[in-house]
Coordinates of C-alpha atoms and ligand atoms in Angstrom, one line a residue:
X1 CA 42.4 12.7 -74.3
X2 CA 45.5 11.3 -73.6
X3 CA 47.1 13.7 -72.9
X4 CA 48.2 16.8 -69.6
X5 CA 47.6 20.5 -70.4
X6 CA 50.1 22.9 -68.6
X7 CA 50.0 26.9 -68.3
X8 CA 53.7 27.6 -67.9
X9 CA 54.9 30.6 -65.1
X10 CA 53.7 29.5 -62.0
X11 CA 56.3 28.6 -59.1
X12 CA 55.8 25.6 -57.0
X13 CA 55.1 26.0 -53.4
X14 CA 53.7 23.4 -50.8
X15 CA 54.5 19.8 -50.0
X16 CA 54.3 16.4 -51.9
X17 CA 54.7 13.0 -50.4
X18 CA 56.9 10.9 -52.2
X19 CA 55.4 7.3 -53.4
X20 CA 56.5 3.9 -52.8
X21 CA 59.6 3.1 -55.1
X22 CA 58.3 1.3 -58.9
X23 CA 61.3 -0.5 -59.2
X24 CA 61.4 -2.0 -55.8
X25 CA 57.7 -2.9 -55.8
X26 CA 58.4 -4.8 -59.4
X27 CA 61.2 -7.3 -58.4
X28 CA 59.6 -7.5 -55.1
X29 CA 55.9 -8.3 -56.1
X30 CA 57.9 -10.9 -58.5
X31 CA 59.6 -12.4 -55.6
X32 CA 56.3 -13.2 -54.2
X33 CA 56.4 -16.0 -56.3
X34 CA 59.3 -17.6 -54.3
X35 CA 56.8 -18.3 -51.5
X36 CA 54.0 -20.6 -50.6
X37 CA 51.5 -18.4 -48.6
X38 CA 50.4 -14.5 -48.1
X39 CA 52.8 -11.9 -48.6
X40 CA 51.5 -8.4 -47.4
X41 CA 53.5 -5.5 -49.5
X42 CA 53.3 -2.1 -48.0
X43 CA 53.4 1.1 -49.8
X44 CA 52.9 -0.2 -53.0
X45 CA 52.8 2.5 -55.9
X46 CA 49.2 3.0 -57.5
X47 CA 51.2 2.9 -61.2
X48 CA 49.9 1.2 -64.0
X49 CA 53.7 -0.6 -64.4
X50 CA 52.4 -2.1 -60.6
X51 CA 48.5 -2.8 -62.4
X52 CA 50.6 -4.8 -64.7
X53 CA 52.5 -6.8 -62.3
X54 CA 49.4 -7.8 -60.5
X55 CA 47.4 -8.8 -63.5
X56 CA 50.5 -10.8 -64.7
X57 CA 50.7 -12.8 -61.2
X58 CA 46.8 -13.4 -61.2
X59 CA 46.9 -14.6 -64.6
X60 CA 49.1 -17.2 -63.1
X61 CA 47.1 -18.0 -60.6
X62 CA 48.0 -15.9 -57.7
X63 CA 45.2 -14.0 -55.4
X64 CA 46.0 -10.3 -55.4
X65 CA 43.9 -7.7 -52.9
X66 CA 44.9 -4.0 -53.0
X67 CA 43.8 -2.1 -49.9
X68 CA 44.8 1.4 -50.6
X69 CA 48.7 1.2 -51.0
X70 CA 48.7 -2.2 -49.1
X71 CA 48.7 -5.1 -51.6
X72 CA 48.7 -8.8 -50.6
X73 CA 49.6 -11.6 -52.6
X74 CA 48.3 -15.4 -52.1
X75 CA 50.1 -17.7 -53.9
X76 CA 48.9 -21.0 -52.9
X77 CA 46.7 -21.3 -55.9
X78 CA 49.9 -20.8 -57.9
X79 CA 48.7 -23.2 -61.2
X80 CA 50.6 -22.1 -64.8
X81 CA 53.8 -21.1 -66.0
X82 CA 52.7 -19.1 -69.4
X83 CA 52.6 -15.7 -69.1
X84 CA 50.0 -13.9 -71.6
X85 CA 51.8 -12.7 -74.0
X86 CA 50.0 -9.2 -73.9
X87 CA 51.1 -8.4 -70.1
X88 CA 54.6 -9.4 -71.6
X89 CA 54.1 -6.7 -74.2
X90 CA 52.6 -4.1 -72.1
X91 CA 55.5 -4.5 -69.5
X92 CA 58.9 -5.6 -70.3
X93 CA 60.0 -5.8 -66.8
X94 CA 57.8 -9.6 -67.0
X95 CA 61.0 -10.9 -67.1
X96 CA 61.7 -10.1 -64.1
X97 CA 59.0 -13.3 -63.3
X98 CA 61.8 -15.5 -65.1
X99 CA 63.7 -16.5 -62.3
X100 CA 61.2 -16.8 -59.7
X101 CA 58.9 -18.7 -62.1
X102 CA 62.2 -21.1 -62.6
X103 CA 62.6 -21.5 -58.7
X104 CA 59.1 -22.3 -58.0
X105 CA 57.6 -24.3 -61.1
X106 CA 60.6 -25.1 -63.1
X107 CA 59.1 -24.1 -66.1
X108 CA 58.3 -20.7 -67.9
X109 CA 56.9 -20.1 -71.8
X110 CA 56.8 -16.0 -72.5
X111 CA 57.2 -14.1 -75.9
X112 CA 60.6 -11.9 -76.0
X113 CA 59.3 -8.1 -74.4
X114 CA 59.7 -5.5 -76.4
X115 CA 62.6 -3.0 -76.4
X116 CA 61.5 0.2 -76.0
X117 CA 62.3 4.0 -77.2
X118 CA 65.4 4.4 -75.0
X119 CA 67.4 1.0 -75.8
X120 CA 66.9 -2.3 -77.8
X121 CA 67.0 -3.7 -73.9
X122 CA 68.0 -7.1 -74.6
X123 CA 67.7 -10.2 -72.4
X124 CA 70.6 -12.3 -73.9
X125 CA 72.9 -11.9 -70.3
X126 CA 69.3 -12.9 -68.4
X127 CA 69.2 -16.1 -70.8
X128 CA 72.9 -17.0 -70.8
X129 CA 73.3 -16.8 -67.0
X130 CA 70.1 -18.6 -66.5
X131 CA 71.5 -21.4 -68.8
X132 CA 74.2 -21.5 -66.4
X133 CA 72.3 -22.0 -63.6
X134 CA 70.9 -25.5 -65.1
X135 CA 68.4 -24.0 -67.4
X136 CA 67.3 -25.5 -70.5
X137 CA 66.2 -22.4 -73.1
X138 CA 64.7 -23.2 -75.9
X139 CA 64.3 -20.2 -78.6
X140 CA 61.2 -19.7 -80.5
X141 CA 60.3 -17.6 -83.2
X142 CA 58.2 -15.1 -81.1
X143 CA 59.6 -16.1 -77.4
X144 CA 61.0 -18.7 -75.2
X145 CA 60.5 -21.7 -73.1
X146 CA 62.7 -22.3 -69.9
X147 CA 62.8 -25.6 -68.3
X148 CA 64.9 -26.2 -64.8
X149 CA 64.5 -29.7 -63.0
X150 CA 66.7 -28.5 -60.4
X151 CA 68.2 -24.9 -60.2
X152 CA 71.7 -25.3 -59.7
X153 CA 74.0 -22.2 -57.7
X154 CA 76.9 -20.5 -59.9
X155 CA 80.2 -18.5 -59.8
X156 CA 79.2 -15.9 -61.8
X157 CA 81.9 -12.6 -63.1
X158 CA 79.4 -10.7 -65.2
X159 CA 80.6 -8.7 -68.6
X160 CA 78.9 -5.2 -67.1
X161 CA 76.5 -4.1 -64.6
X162 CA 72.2 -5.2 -65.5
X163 CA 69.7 -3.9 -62.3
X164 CA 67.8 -6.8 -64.1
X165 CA 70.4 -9.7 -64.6
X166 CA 71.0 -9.0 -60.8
X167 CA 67.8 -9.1 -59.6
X168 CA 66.5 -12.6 -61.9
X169 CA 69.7 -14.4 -60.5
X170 CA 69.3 -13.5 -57.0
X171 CA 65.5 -14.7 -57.3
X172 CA 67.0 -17.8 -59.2
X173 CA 69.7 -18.8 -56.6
X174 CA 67.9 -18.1 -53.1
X175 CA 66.6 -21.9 -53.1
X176 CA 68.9 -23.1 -55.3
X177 CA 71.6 -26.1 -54.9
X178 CA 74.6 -24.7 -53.3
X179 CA 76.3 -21.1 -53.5
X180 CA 75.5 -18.8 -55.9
X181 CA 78.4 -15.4 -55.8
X182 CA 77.0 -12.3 -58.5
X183 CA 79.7 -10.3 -59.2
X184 CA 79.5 -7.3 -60.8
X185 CA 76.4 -7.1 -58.8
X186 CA 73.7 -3.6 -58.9
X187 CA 74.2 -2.0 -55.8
X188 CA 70.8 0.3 -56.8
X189 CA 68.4 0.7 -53.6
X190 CA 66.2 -1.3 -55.6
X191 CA 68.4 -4.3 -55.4
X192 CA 69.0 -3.9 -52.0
X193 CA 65.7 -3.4 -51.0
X194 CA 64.7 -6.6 -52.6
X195 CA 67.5 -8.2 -50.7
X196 CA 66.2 -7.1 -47.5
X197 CA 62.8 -8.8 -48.6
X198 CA 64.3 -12.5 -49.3
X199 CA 66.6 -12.0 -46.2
X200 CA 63.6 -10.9 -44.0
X201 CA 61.5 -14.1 -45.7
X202 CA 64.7 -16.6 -44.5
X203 CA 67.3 -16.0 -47.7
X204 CA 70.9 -16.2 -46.9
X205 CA 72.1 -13.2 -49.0
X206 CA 75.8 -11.5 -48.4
X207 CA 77.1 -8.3 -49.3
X208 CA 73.6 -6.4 -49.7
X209 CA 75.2 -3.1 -51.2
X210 CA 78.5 -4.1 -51.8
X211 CA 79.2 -5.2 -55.3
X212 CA 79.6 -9.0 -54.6
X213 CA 76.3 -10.9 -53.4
X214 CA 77.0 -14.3 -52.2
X215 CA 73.9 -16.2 -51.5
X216 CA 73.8 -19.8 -50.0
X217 CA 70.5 -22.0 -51.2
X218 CA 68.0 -22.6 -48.7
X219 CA 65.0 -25.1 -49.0
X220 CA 61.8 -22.6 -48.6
X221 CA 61.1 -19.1 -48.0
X222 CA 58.3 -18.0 -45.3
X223 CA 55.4 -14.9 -46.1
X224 CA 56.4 -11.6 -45.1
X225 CA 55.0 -8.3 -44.6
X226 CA 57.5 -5.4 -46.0
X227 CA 57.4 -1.8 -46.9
X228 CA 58.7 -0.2 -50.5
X229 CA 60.9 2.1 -49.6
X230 CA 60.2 5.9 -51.4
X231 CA 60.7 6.3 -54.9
X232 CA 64.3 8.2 -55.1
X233 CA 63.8 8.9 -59.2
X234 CA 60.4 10.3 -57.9
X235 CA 61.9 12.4 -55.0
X236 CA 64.4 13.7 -57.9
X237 CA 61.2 14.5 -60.5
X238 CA 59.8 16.6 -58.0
X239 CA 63.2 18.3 -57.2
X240 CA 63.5 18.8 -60.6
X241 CA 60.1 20.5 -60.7
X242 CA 61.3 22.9 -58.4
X243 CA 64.7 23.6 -60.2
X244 CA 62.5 24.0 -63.0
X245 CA 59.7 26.3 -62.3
X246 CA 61.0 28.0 -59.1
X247 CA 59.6 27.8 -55.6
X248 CA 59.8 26.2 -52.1
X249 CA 59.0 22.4 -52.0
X250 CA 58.8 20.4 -49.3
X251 CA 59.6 16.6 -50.4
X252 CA 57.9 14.3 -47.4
X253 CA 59.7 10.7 -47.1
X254 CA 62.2 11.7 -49.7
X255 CA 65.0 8.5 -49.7
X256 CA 67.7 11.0 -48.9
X257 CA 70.2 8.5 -48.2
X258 CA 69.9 7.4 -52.0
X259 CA 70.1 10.0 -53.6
X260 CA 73.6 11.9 -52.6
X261 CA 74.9 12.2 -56.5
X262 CA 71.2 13.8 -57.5
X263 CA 71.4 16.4 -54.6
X264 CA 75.1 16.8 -55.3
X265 CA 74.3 18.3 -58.8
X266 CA 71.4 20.3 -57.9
X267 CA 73.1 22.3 -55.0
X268 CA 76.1 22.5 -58.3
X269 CA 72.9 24.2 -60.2
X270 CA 72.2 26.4 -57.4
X271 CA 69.7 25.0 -55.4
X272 CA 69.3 25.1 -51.7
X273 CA 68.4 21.6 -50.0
X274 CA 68.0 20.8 -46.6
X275 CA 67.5 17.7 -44.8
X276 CA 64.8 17.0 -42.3
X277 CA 64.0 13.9 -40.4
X278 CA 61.3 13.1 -42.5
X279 CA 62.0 14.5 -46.1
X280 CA 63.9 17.6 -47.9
X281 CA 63.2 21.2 -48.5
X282 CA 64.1 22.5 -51.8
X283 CA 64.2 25.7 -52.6
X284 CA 65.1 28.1 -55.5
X285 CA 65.7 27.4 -59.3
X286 CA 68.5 26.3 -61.1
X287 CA 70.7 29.4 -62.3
X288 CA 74.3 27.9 -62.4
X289 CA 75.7 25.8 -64.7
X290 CA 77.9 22.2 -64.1
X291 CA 81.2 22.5 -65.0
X292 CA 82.1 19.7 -66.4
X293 CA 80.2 17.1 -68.2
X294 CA 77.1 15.4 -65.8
X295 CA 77.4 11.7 -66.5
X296 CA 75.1 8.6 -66.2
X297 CA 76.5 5.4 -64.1
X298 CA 75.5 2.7 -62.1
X299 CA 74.9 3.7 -58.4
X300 CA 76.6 5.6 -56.6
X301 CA 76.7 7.5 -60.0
X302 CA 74.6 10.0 -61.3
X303 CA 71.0 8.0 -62.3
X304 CA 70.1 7.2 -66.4
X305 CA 66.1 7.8 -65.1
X306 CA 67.5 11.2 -64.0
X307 CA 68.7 12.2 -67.6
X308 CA 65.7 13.6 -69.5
X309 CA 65.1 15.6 -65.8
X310 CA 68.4 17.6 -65.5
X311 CA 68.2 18.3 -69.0
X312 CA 65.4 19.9 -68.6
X313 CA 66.7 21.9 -65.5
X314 CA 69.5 23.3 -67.5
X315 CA 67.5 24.2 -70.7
X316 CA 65.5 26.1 -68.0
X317 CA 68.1 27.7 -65.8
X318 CA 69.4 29.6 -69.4
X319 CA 72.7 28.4 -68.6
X320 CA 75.0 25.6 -71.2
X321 CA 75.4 22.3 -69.5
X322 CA 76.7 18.8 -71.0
X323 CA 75.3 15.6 -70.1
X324 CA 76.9 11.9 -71.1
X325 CA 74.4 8.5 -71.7
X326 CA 76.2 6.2 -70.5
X327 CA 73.6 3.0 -69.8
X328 CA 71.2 3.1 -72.5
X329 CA 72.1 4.1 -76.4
X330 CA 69.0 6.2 -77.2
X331 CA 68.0 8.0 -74.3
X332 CA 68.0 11.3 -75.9
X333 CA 64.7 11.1 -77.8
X334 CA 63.7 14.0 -75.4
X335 CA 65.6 16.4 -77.5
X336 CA 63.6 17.4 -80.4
X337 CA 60.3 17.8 -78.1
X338 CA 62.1 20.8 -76.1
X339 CA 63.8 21.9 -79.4
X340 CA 59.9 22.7 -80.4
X341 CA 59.8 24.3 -76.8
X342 CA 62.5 26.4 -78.2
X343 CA 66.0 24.7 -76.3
X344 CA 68.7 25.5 -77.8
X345 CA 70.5 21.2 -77.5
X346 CA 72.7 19.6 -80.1
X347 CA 73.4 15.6 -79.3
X348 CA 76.6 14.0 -80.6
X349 CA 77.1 10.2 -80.2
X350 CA 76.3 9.8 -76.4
X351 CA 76.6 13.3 -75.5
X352 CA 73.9 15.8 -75.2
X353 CA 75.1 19.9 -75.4
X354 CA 72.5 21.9 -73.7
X355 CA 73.2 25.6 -74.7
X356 CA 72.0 28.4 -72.8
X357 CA 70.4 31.8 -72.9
X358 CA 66.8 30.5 -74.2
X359 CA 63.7 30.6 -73.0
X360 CA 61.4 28.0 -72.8
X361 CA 57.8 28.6 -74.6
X362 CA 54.9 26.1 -74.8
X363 CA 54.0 23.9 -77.6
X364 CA 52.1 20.7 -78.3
X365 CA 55.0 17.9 -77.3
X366 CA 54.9 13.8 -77.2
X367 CA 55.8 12.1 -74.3
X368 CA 57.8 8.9 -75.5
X369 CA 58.6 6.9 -72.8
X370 CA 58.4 7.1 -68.9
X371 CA 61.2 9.4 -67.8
X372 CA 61.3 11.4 -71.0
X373 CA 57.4 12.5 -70.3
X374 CA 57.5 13.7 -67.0
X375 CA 60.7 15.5 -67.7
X376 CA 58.4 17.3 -70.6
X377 CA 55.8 18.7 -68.4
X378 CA 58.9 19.7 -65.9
X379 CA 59.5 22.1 -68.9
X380 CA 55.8 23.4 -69.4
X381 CA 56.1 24.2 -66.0
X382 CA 58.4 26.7 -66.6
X383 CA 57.7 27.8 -70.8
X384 CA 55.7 30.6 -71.1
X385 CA 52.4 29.7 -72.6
X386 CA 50.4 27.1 -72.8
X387 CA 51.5 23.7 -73.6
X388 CA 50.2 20.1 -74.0
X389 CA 52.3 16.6 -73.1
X390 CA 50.5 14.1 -75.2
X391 CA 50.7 10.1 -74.6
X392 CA 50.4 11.0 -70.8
X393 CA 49.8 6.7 -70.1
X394 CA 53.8 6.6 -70.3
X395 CA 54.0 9.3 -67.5
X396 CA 51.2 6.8 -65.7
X397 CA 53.8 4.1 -65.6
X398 CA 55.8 5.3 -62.9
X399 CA 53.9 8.2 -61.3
X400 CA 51.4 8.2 -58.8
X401 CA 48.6 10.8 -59.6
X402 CA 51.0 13.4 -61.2
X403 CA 48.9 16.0 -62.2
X404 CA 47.2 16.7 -58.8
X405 CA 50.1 16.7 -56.9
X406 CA 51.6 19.4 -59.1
X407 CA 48.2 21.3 -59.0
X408 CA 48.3 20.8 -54.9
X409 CA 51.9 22.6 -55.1
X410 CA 50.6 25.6 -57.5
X411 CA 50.9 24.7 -60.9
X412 CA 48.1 25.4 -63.6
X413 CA 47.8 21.7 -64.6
X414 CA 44.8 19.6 -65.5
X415 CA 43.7 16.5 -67.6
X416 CA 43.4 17.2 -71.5
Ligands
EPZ1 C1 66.4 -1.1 -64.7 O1 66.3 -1.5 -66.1 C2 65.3 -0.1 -64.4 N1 64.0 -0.7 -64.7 C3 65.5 1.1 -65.4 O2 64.5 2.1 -65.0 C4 66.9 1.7 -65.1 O3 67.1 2.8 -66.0 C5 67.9 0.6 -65.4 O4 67.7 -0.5 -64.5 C6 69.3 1.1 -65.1 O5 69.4 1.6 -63.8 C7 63.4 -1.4 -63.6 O6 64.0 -1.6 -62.6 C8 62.1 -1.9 -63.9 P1 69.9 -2.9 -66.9 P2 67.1 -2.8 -66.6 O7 69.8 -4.3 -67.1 O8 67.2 -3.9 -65.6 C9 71.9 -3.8 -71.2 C10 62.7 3.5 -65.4 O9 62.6 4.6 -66.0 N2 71.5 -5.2 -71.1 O10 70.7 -2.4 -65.7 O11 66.5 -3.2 -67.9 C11 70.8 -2.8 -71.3 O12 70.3 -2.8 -72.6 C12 63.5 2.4 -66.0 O13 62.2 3.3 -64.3 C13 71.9 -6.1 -72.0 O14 72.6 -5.7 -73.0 O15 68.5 -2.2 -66.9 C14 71.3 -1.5 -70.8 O16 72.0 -0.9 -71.9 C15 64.0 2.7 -67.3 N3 71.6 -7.4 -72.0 C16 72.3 -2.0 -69.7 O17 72.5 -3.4 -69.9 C17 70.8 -7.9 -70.9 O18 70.5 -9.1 -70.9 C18 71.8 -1.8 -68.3 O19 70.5 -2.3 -68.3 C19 70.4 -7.0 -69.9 C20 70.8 -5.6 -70.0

């Protein structure tokens, strides 16, 4: 079945490495495109998101070999432009392959990808600014086509904030004519480990983490070998676990440096964190409540994909908390599933009210989307009972061999 079994009241002891970062590898592998040769990604997430991504740039021609979490990409063979529409489907984040498809063939046909549970996730700032950039779109009824003779470089003062927009122009505008200045750019670790990709491959970005990328059009880019950086939304899922379900966790390679606001609010919640060279140990559960309301932002600020995750950490820790979506306009859908588990959360507009003094028991829940799913077994963890997390291939998306690693650290987990 599709699904993860979980027999709540165990505690979590041990040590968990934390995975190469999804949403680094995704831009990153894209950016492969940019570049006539064999690029040689280093540890590259086993995820079915990355499974995607790999079909997607072998159905385009590409050579892909995966040698444990080293993947290598030859794109010399590099022949169509047409991505198939079900990888679009399967993976919305096949836009990211827009503006590194532009740079290198000039041309792209893809159907629209699909929204998802959390937001309707347009692509109309992707498709304006591209248009800007010399882009000829033409709209069909299921998708697009995108033509470029020559990519021309842009001043561009963006409405808000999109890790996406950012990342498709900067793909777009490292060999484009001219400057190109993204302002306001994502400052995400994502983003700024993809800029330390094109930079190390002969880019001329500016301002990697600042806000304001400025980057100067350069005729070709040269194959690299480059590492993905940990996972920091993983690092905090395990942390979570631990605030969760109690226990002692040691978090091996956990990004530590990007993820101040996350280990900000768990220390708030009670939990005792200390830095090593190589990783954090966590320790404790979460037994105090935020005062205040914990809000969503861009980095620095508190991260959307640790929402569902902190939600569940105060439903658990007995105590009220209130938590404000600010990024995507239906990232609650978590709610009723640990209403069923028996939380006590009310939602009004954009703001969730987790009240306390329940406990958690087990029930049959459905995962819905990535975050959301591993956020529900998180609460099995801690129920009383049995429970089961159907629709586990969402979980699968983002996280590396889940289940194991949470039976390695103690908790009475398995396959359904
Ligand atoms: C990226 O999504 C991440 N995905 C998301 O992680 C993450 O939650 C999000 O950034 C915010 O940090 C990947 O990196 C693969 P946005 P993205 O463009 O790029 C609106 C996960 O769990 N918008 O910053 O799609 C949009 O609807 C995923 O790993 C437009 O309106 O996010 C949203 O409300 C979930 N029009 C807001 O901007 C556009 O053309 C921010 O979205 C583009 C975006």
């Amino acid at each position: 079945m599709d699904a993860v079994r979980i027999y709540g009241g165990n505690c979590l002891c041990g040590q968990t490495t934390i995975q190469g970062s999804k949403n680094a590898s995704l831009p990153i592998l894209a950016a492969t495109l940019l570049i006539n040769g064999i690029c040689e990604i280093e540890n590259c997430p086993d995820i079915s998101d990355v499974y995607h991504m790999l079909r997607l740039l072998e159905s385009l021609g590409c050579k892909v070999e995966r040698e444990g979490s080293l993947v290598r990409v030859n794109t010399e063979q590099l022949s169509k432009c047409d991505m198939p529409a079900d990888s679009v489907r399967v993976m919305r984040s096949s836009i990211m392959l827009l503006g590194a498809l532009l740079a290198r063939t000039g041309s792209v046909s893809m159907e629209y990808p699909g929204g998802c549970v959390i937001g309707a996730r347009p692509i109309d700032l992707h498709l304006q600014s591209l248009c800007r950039m010399g882009v000829a779109i033409e709209q069909q009824k299921q998708g697009f086509s995108a033509e470029s003779v020559r990519l021309k470089g842009a001043a561009f003062r963006l409405p808000f904030v999109s890790v996406g927009v950012t990342e498709n122009l900067l793909l777009a505008a490292v060999m484009a004519e001219g400057m190109t200045v993204i302002e306001p750019a994502a400052k995400e670790p994502e983003i700024q480990a993809l800029c330390e990709f094109l930079n190390l491959a002969g880019a001329r970005i500016e301002g990697n983490g600042s806000g304001r990328l400025t980057i100067h059009g350069v005729k070709k880019l040269k194959p690299v070998r480059y590492r993905i950086p940990a996972d920091r939304i993983v690092a905090g899922t395990y942390l979570c676990a631990c605030m969760t379900a109690g226990g002692s966790i040691f978090l091996r390679d956990a990004p530590v440096e990007d993820m101040e606001s996350v280990l900000e609010y768990a220390r708030r919640m009670g939990i005792i964190i200390e830095s090593e060279a190589d990783g954090i140990l966590v320790r404790g559960r979460a037994c105090k409540r935020i005062s205040g309301v914990l809000r969503t932002g861009c980095y620095p600020d508190f991260p959307t994909d640790m929402q569902s995750q902190f939600m569940v950490a105060m439903a658990a820790s007995g105590q009220p908390g209130q938590i404000e979506e600010t990024v995507f306009e239906n990232r609650f859908r978590i709610v009723p599933e640990l209403r069923r588990m028996g939380a006590d959360i009310s939602v009004q507009g954009s703001t969730a009210y987790v009240n306390g003094g329940r406990k958690l028991c087990g029930a049959i829940v459905h995962a819905q989307e990535l975050r959301g799913g591993a956020a529900l077994i998180l609460a099995a963890l801690a129920a009383q009972g049995t429970s089961i997390v159907l629709n586990r291939h969402y979980i699968d998306r983002g996280y590396e061999d889940i289940v194991i690693r949470l039976r390695e650290l103690g908790a009475k987990i398995e396959l359904a």
